[in-house]
Coordinates of C-alpha atoms in Angstrom, one line a residue:
M20 CA 5.9 65.2 -3.4
A21 CA 3.0 64.8 -2.0
S22 CA 1.6 62.7 -4.9
N23 CA 5.0 60.5 -4.7
N24 CA 4.1 59.9 -1.0
S25 CA 0.6 59.4 -1.7
L26 CA 1.6 56.5 -4.5
V27 CA 3.9 55.6 -1.6
E28 CA 1.2 54.8 0.7
Q29 CA -1.3 53.2 -1.2
S30 CA 1.2 50.7 -2.8
Y31 CA 2.1 50.1 1.1
S32 CA -1.8 49.3 1.8
R33 CA -1.9 47.0 -1.2
G34 CA 0.7 45.2 -0.5
I35 CA -0.4 44.6 3.5
N36 CA -3.4 43.7 2.2
Y37 CA -2.2 40.7 0.4
K38 CA -0.1 40.1 3.6
V39 CA -2.7 40.3 6.3
I40 CA -4.7 38.0 3.6
L41 CA -2.5 35.3 3.2
V42 CA -1.6 35.5 7.5
Q43 CA -5.4 34.7 7.2
V44 CA -5.0 31.7 4.8
L45 CA -2.3 30.2 7.2
V46 CA -4.1 30.7 10.0
C47 CA -7.3 29.1 9.2
V48 CA -4.8 26.5 8.2
F49 CA -2.8 26.2 11.3
I50 CA -5.8 25.9 13.7
F51 CA -7.9 23.3 11.5
I52 CA -4.9 20.6 11.7
N53 CA -4.4 21.8 15.5
L54 CA -8.6 21.1 16.0
F55 CA -7.5 17.8 14.0
L56 CA -5.2 17.0 16.0
I57 CA -6.6 17.3 19.5
T58 CA -9.9 16.0 18.4
T59 CA -7.3 12.8 17.7
F60 CA -6.1 13.0 20.7
F61 CA -9.4 12.5 23.1
L62 CA -10.7 9.6 21.2
K63 CA -7.4 7.2 22.3
D64 CA -7.5 6.3 25.6
Y65 CA -3.9 5.6 25.8
F66 CA -2.6 8.8 24.9
H67 CA -4.7 10.4 27.7
T68 CA -2.0 8.6 29.8
T69 CA 1.2 9.7 27.9
M70 CA 2.7 12.3 29.2
R71 CA 4.7 13.3 26.0
Y72 CA 0.9 13.3 24.3
I73 CA -0.2 15.3 26.8
L74 CA 2.5 17.8 26.9
F75 CA 2.0 17.7 23.1
I76 CA -1.6 19.1 23.1
V77 CA -0.9 21.6 25.9
T78 CA 1.1 23.0 22.6
L79 CA -1.4 22.7 20.3
F80 CA -4.6 24.4 23.2
S81 CA -2.0 27.3 23.7
D82 CA -0.1 27.5 20.0
S83 CA -4.2 27.1 19.3
L84 CA -5.1 30.4 21.0
F85 CA -2.6 32.8 20.7
L86 CA -2.5 32.0 16.8
I87 CA -6.4 33.3 17.0
L88 CA -5.6 36.1 19.9
T89 CA -2.5 37.6 17.8
D90 CA -4.7 37.4 14.2
M91 CA -7.3 39.3 16.0
L92 CA -5.4 41.6 16.9
L93 CA -3.5 42.1 13.5
I94 CA -7.1 42.2 11.8
L95 CA -8.0 45.2 14.6
S96 CA -4.9 46.9 14.0
Y97 CA -5.2 46.4 10.3
F98 CA -8.5 48.3 10.5
G99 CA -8.0 50.5 12.6
F100 CA -10.7 49.5 15.2
T101 CA -10.2 50.4 19.1
V102 CA -11.5 48.2 22.0
Q103 CA -12.2 48.7 25.5
M104 CA -8.3 48.7 27.5
W105 CA -9.8 46.4 30.1
L106 CA -10.6 43.6 27.2
C107 CA -7.2 44.8 25.6
F108 CA -5.6 43.9 29.5
L109 CA -7.2 40.4 29.7
I110 CA -6.2 39.9 26.1
Y111 CA -2.3 40.8 27.4
I112 CA -2.5 38.7 30.2
V113 CA -3.6 35.5 27.7
L114 CA -0.6 36.2 25.0
S115 CA 2.1 36.8 27.6
L116 CA 1.0 33.1 29.3
C117 CA 0.9 31.8 26.1
T118 CA 4.0 33.4 25.4
F119 CA 5.6 31.4 27.8
V120 CA 3.8 28.1 27.8
T121 CA 4.8 26.6 24.7
P122 CA 8.6 27.1 24.8
L123 CA 8.6 25.6 28.7
T124 CA 6.5 22.8 27.9
L125 CA 8.7 22.4 24.7
T126 CA 11.7 22.2 27.0
A127 CA 9.7 19.7 29.1
M128 CA 9.0 17.6 25.7
V129 CA 13.1 17.5 25.7
L130 CA 13.4 16.4 29.5
E131 CA 10.7 13.8 29.3
R132 CA 12.7 12.3 25.7
Y133 CA 16.2 12.5 27.8
V134 CA 14.6 10.6 30.8
A135 CA 13.2 8.1 28.2
I136 CA 16.4 7.8 26.5
C137 CA 19.2 7.9 29.1
M138 CA 17.2 6.7 32.6
P139 CA 14.2 3.8 30.3
M140 CA 14.5 1.9 33.8
R141 CA 12.4 5.0 35.6
H142 CA 10.9 6.5 32.9
A143 CA 7.4 4.5 33.6
E144 CA 8.3 5.9 37.5
L145 CA 8.7 9.7 36.5
C146 CA 6.7 10.1 33.5
T147 CA 3.1 8.8 35.6
T148 CA 0.0 11.5 34.9
R149 CA 0.1 12.7 38.2
S150 CA 3.6 13.7 37.9
T151 CA 2.2 15.4 34.5
F152 CA -0.6 17.1 35.3
H153 CA 1.7 18.3 38.5
L154 CA 4.1 19.7 35.5
I155 CA 1.7 21.9 33.6
L156 CA 0.8 23.4 36.6
T157 CA 4.5 24.5 37.3
I158 CA 4.8 25.4 33.5
H159 CA 1.8 27.8 34.0
C160 CA 2.9 29.5 37.5
V161 CA 6.4 30.0 35.8
S162 CA 5.0 31.5 32.5
A163 CA 2.4 33.6 34.6
I164 CA 5.6 35.3 36.1
P165 CA 7.1 37.6 33.4
C166 CA 3.2 38.7 33.5
V167 CA 2.4 39.2 37.1
V168 CA 5.4 41.1 37.0
V169 CA 4.2 43.5 34.1
I170 CA 0.9 43.6 35.0
S171 CA 1.4 44.7 38.8
I172 CA 3.8 48.1 37.8
F173 CA 1.3 49.0 35.2
S174 CA -1.4 48.4 37.6
A175 CA 0.3 50.3 40.0
S176 CA 0.8 53.8 38.0
S177 CA -2.3 53.4 35.4
T178 CA -6.1 55.0 36.4
L179 CA -9.4 53.5 36.3
A180 CA -10.4 56.2 33.6
F181 CA -7.7 54.0 31.4
Y182 CA -9.5 50.8 31.5
T183 CA -13.2 52.4 29.9
S184 CA -10.8 54.2 27.2
R185 CA -10.5 52.8 23.6
R186 CA -8.0 52.7 21.9
I187 CA -6.1 50.4 19.0
C188 CA -4.9 47.6 21.0
S189 CA -0.9 46.9 21.5
V190 CA 1.2 45.1 23.8
E191 CA 3.6 48.2 23.9
M192 CA 1.2 50.2 25.9
F193 CA 1.6 48.2 29.1
I194 CA 5.0 49.1 29.1
L195 CA 4.8 52.3 30.9
H196 CA 8.8 53.2 32.2
K197 CA 11.8 52.5 30.1
W198 CA 13.4 50.7 33.2
Q199 CA 10.1 48.3 32.9
G200 CA 11.1 47.4 29.3
H201 CA 14.5 46.7 30.8
L202 CA 12.9 44.5 33.4
R203 CA 11.1 42.6 30.9
S204 CA 13.4 41.6 28.9
A205 CA 16.1 40.7 31.6
I206 CA 12.9 38.2 33.0
S207 CA 13.0 36.7 28.9
Q208 CA 16.7 36.5 28.7
F209 CA 17.1 34.8 31.8
Y210 CA 14.1 31.7 30.3
F211 CA 16.2 32.0 27.7
L212 CA 19.2 31.0 29.3
M213 CA 17.5 28.2 31.0
M214 CA 15.7 26.9 28.2
C215 CA 18.8 26.2 26.1
I216 CA 21.2 25.2 29.4
I217 CA 18.2 22.2 29.4
I218 CA 18.3 21.9 26.0
V219 CA 21.8 21.7 25.5
F220 CA 22.0 19.1 28.4
S221 CA 19.7 17.3 26.8
Y222 CA 21.4 16.7 23.6
V223 CA 24.9 15.9 25.1
K224 CA 23.3 13.1 27.5
I225 CA 21.3 11.8 24.4
M226 CA 24.4 11.8 22.0
K227 CA 26.6 9.7 24.2
V228 CA 24.0 7.2 24.7
A229 CA 23.0 7.4 20.6
K230 CA 26.9 6.5 20.0
A231 CA 27.1 3.9 22.9
A232 CA 23.8 2.4 21.3
S233 CA 23.7 -1.3 19.4
G234 CA 21.0 -2.4 17.5
E235 CA 17.4 -1.7 18.0
N236 CA 18.0 0.5 20.7
K237 CA 20.9 2.9 18.6
K238 CA 17.9 3.0 15.7
S239 CA 15.1 3.8 18.6
T240 CA 18.0 6.5 20.2
W241 CA 18.4 8.4 17.3
K242 CA 15.2 8.9 16.1
G243 CA 14.3 10.2 20.0
L244 CA 17.9 12.1 19.2
R245 CA 16.2 13.3 15.7
T246 CA 13.1 14.8 17.7
V247 CA 15.1 16.3 20.5
I248 CA 16.7 18.5 17.3
L249 CA 13.4 19.0 16.0
H250 CA 12.0 20.0 19.6
S251 CA 15.1 22.5 19.6
F252 CA 14.8 24.1 16.4
Q253 CA 11.0 25.0 17.2
L254 CA 12.0 26.0 20.9
T255 CA 14.7 28.0 19.4
L256 CA 12.3 30.1 16.6
C257 CA 10.2 30.5 20.1
L258 CA 12.7 31.5 22.1
I259 CA 14.0 34.0 19.0
Q260 CA 10.3 35.5 19.4
L261 CA 10.9 36.8 22.9
W262 CA 13.1 38.9 21.2
C263 CA 11.2 40.3 18.8
P264 CA 10.0 43.0 20.9
F265 CA 13.2 44.8 21.3
I266 CA 14.0 44.4 18.1
E267 CA 10.9 46.2 16.5
A268 CA 11.4 48.7 19.5
A269 CA 14.6 49.7 18.0
V270 CA 13.7 49.4 14.2
L271 CA 10.6 51.4 15.0
Q272 CA 13.4 54.7 16.3
I273 CA 14.6 54.3 12.7
D274 CA 11.7 53.8 10.5
Y275 CA 8.1 53.5 10.4
M276 CA 7.8 51.4 7.0
L277 CA 10.8 49.3 8.4
F278 CA 9.3 48.6 11.6
I279 CA 5.9 47.6 9.9
N280 CA 8.0 44.8 7.5
V281 CA 10.3 43.5 10.4
R282 CA 7.3 42.7 12.5
Y283 CA 5.2 40.8 9.9
F284 CA 8.5 39.2 9.0
N285 CA 8.6 38.2 12.9
Y286 CA 5.1 37.2 13.1
I287 CA 5.5 34.6 10.1
T288 CA 8.9 33.4 11.0
F289 CA 8.6 33.5 14.9
I290 CA 5.2 33.4 15.6
L291 CA 3.4 31.1 12.8
A292 CA 6.2 29.2 11.8
P293 CA 7.6 27.2 15.1
R294 CA 3.8 26.7 15.9
C295 CA 3.2 24.8 12.6
L296 CA 6.0 22.1 13.8
S297 CA 4.1 21.1 16.4
P298 CA 2.0 18.9 14.0
L299 CA 4.9 18.0 12.1
I300 CA 6.9 16.4 15.3
Y301 CA 3.9 14.5 16.6
G302 CA 1.4 14.4 13.8
L303 CA 3.7 13.1 11.3
R304 CA 6.5 11.7 13.2
D305 CA 5.3 10.2 15.9
D306 CA 4.1 5.9 14.5
L307 CA 1.0 6.0 16.9
F308 CA 0.0 9.3 16.9
F309 CA 0.2 9.4 12.8
Q310 CA -1.9 6.2 12.1
A311 CA -4.8 7.5 15.0
V312 CA -4.8 10.7 12.9
R313 CA -5.2 8.3 9.7
Y314 CA -7.4 6.4 11.0
Y315 CA -10.0 9.2 11.8
A316 CA -9.2 10.9 8.3
L317 CA -9.8 7.9 6.3
C318 CA -13.5 7.4 8.7
G319 CA -14.1 11.4 7.6
L320 CA -13.5 10.8 4.2
Y321 CA -15.3 7.0 3.7
K322 CA -18.4 6.8 6.2
K323 CA -19.1 3.2 4.1
Q324 CA -15.8 1.8 5.8
Q325 CA -17.6 -0.5 8.4
S326 CA -14.5 -1.1 9.9
C327 CA -14.4 2.6 11.4

């Protein structure tokens, strides 16, 4: 029996090793693409004054930071490395902020498309650079609320010795009480509901305009509608991520091996996947951004081209 258990553990160890390698490859690819798109954004002045591109870059920054930190925690956990809890505490704050920044920014991008299609005469007035930065500040303040609630409760219950102790860094260690987990769940569900209402409202309004439009306006409107649909799918994956900790906690009570597999599936499906859609939506589908990306990509590959 012991021999069988040993074989299972060895087999599982090899399997998890392949999974970790796959995650490293995916994360490196996404980070490289994101950095290239961010560089493209800063090289073109036009993008600096357009709300949807500024919000797009905010999601890329948030996604890149989130991927780097979660991948770092994955590696530390896999090899059993411990860190001081004050560092883990800081990592948790950044991850908690990024967790909500991306879906909230995507929601803002859906609203921007709604204004552009349903209120075209007011789009230039409402979507200025100044209002964009105010919106970004609001998004980060709203994203910080769940984190502030959790760390306030945790700080009131923990001792100073905890911050100098060394442990394997995990988000779950900051949830000390069962009711604290319920509170975090309630906040996540409230955010989930509000963002879903905004998405459905924007989709219905844009659909009505798309049906009533004609000619070039109809083509442009349907393209905007497809962008909203992609954003909605991406946002849905991000929102499901808010439910993952509660699903994983329930699975952990059943079987630990199943918990590991479910957590890996959730990481690939609801963390990596939605964060690879942002480059697709604006890096490839958006004509202006795609032309800029192609321009700088060709300049990087063919340095002899004087037109660059």
